[in-house]
PDB file of C-alpha atoms in Angstrom:
ATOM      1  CA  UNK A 829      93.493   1.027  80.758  1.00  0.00           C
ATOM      2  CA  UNK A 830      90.992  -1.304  80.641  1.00  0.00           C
ATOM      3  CA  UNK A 831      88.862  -2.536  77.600  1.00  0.00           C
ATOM      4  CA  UNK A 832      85.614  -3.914  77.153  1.00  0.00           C
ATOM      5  CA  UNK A 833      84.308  -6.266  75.085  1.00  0.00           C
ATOM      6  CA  UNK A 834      80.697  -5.929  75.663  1.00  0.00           C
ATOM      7  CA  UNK A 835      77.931  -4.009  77.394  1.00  0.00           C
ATOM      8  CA  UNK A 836      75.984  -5.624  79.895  1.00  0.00           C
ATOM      9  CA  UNK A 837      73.525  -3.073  80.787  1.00  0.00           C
ATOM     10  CA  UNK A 838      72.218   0.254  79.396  1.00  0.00           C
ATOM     11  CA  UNK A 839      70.040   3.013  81.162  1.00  0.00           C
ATOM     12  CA  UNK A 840      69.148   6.129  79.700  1.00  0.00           C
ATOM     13  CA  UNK A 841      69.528   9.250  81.966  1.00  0.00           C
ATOM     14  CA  UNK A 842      68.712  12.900  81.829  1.00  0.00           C
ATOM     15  CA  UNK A 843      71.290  15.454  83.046  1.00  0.00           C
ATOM     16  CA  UNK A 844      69.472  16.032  85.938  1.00  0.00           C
ATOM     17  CA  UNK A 845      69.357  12.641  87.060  1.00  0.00           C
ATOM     18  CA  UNK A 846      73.290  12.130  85.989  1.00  0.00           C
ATOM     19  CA  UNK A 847      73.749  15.550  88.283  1.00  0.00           C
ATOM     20  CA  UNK A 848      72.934  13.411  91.131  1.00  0.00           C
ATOM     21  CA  UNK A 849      74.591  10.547  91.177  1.00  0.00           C
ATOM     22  CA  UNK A 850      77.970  12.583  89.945  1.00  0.00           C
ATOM     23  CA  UNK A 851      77.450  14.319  93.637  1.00  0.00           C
ATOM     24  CA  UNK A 852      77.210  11.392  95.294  1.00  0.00           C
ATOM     25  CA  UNK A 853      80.173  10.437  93.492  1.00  0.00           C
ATOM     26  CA  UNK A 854      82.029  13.259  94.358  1.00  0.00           C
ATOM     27  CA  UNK A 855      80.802  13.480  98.061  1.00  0.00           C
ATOM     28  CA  UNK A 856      82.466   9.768  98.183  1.00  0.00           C
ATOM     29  CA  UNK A 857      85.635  11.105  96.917  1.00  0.00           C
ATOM     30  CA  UNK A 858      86.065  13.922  99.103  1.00  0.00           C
ATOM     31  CA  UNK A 859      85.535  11.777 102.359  1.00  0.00           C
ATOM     32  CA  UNK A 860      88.552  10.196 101.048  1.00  0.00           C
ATOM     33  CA  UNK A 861      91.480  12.554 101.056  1.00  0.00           C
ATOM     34  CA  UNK A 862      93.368  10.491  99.661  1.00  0.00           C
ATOM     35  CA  UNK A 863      91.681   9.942  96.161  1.00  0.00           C
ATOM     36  CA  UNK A 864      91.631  12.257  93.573  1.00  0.00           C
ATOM     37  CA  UNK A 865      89.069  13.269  90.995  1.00  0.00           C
ATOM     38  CA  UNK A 866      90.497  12.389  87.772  1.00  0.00           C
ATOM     39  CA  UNK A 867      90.279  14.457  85.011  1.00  0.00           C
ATOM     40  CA  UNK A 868      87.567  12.840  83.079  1.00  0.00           C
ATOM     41  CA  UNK A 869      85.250  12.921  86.368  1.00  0.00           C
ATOM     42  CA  UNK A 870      85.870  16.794  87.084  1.00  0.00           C
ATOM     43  CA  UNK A 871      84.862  17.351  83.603  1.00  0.00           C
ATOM     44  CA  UNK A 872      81.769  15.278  83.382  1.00  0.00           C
ATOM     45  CA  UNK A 873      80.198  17.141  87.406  1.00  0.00           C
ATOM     46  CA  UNK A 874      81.446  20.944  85.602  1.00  0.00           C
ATOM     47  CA  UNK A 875      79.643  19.860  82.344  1.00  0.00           C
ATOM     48  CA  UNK A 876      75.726  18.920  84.379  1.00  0.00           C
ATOM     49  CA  UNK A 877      76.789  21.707  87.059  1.00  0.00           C
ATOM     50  CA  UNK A 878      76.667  24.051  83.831  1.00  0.00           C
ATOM     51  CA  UNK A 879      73.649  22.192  81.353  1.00  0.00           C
ATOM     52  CA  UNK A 880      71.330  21.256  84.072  1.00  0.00           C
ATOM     53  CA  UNK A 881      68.243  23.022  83.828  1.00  0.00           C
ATOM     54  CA  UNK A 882      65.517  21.041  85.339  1.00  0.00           C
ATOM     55  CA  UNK A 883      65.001  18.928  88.416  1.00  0.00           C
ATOM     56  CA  UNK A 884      65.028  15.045  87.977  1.00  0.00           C
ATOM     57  CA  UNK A 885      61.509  14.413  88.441  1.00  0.00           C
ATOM     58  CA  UNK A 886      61.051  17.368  86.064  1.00  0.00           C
ATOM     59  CA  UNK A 887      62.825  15.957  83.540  1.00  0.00           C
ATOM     60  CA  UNK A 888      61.709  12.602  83.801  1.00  0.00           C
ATOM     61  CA  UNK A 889      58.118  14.214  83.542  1.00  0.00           C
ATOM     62  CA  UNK A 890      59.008  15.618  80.557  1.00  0.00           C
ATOM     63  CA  UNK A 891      60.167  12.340  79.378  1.00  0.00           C
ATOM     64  CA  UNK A 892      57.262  10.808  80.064  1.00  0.00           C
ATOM     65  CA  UNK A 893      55.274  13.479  78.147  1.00  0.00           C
ATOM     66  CA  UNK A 894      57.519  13.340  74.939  1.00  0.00           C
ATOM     67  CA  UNK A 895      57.345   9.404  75.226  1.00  0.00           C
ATOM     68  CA  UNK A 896      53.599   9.583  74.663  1.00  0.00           C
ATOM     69  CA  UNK A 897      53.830  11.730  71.649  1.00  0.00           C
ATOM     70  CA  UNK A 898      53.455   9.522  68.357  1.00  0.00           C
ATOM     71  CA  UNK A 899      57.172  10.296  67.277  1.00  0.00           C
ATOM     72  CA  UNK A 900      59.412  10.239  69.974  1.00  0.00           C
ATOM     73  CA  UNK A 901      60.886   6.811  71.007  1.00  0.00           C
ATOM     74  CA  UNK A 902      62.903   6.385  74.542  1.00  0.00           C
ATOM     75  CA  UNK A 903      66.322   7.560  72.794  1.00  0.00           C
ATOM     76  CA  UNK A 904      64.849  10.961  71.616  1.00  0.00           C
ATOM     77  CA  UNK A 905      62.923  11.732  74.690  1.00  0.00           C
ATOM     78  CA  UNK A 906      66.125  11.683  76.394  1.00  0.00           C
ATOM     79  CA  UNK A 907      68.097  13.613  73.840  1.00  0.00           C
ATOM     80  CA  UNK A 908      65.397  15.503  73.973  1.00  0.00           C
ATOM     81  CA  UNK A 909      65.125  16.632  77.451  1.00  0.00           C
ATOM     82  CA  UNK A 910      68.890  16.966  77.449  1.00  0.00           C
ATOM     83  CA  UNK A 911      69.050  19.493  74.958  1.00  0.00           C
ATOM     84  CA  UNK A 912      65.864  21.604  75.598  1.00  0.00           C
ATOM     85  CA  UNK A 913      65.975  22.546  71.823  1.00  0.00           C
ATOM     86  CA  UNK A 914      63.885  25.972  72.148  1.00  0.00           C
ATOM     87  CA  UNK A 915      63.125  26.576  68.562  1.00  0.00           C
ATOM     88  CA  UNK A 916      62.114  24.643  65.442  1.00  0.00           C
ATOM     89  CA  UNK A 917      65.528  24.165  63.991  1.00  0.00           C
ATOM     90  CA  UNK A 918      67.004  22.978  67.166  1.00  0.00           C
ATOM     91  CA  UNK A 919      64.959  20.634  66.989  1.00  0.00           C
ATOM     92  CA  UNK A 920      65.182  19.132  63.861  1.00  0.00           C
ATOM     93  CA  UNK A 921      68.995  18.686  64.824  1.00  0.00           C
ATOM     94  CA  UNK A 922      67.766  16.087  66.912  1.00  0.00           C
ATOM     95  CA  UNK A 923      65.882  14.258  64.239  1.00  0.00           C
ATOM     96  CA  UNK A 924      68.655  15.241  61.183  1.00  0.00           C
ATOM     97  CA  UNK A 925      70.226  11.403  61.904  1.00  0.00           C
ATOM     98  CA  UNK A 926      66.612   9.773  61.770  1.00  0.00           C
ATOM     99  CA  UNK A 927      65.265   8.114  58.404  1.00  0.00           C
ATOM    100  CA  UNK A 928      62.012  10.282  58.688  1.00  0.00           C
ATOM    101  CA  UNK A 929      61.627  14.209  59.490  1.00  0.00           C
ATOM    102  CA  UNK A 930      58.969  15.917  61.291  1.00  0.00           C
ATOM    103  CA  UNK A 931      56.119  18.033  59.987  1.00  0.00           C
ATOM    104  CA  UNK A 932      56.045  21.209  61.397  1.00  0.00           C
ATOM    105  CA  UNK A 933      53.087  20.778  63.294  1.00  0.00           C
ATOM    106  CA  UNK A 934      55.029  17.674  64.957  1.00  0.00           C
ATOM    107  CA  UNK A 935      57.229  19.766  65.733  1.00  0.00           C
ATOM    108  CA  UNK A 936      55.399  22.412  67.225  1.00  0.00           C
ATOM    109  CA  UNK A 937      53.834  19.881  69.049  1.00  0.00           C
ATOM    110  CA  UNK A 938      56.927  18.471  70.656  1.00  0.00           C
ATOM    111  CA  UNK A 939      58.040  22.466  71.426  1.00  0.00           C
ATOM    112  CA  UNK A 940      54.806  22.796  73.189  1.00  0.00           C
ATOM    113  CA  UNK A 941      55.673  19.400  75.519  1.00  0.00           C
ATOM    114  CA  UNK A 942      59.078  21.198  75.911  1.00  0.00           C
ATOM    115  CA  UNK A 943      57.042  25.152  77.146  1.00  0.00           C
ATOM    116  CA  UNK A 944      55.332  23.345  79.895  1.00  0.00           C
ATOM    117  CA  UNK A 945      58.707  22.313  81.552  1.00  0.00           C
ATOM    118  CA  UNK A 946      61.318  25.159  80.419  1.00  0.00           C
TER     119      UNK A 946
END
């Protein structure tokens, strides 16, 4: 097992996009009959087989769209567009670990972003 000590480089993805390069992934290792998915890896492609909703340049859209809005900052837009919260509650379990909450017309706001896509 190996350990890290720092990270180097971080990219925020949606689901969608994540879907993708999993296949690839797993294209790779089926060309190779020799190497096995491990466990972890089967996991991860049956969890964005299951969750993914939208295309990747849908989601990214949507990214885009919640990125613009006066409250959402790059982590959240992702989170986000992950989830597809559909109500206002769902929602505000994405903001309960921020040091502000939203008003609800914020949050309807943000839902609205979110009908145009889902």
């Amino acid at each position: 097992m190996t350990i890290f000590k720092e990270i180097v480089d971080e990219e925020f993805l949606t689901i969608s996009e994540t879907k993708e390069l999993l296949a690839d992934i797993e294209a790779e290792r089926a060309m190779d009959e020799e190497r096995e998915l491990r466990y972890e890896l089967a996991r991860a492609i049956e969890h964005v087989n299951r969750f993914t909703v939208l295309e990747p340049e849908e989601a990214q859209n949507l990214v885009d769209d919640l990125q613009e809005l006066e409250k959402v900052d790059e982590p959240t837009a992702y989170k986000i567009a992950n989830l597809l919260p559909r109500n206002r509650d769902e929602l505000r379990s994405v903001y309960a670990q921020q040091r502000y909450s939203l008003s609800g017309d914020e949050l309807d706001e943000i839902l609205n972003v979110l009908a145009q896509y889902v």
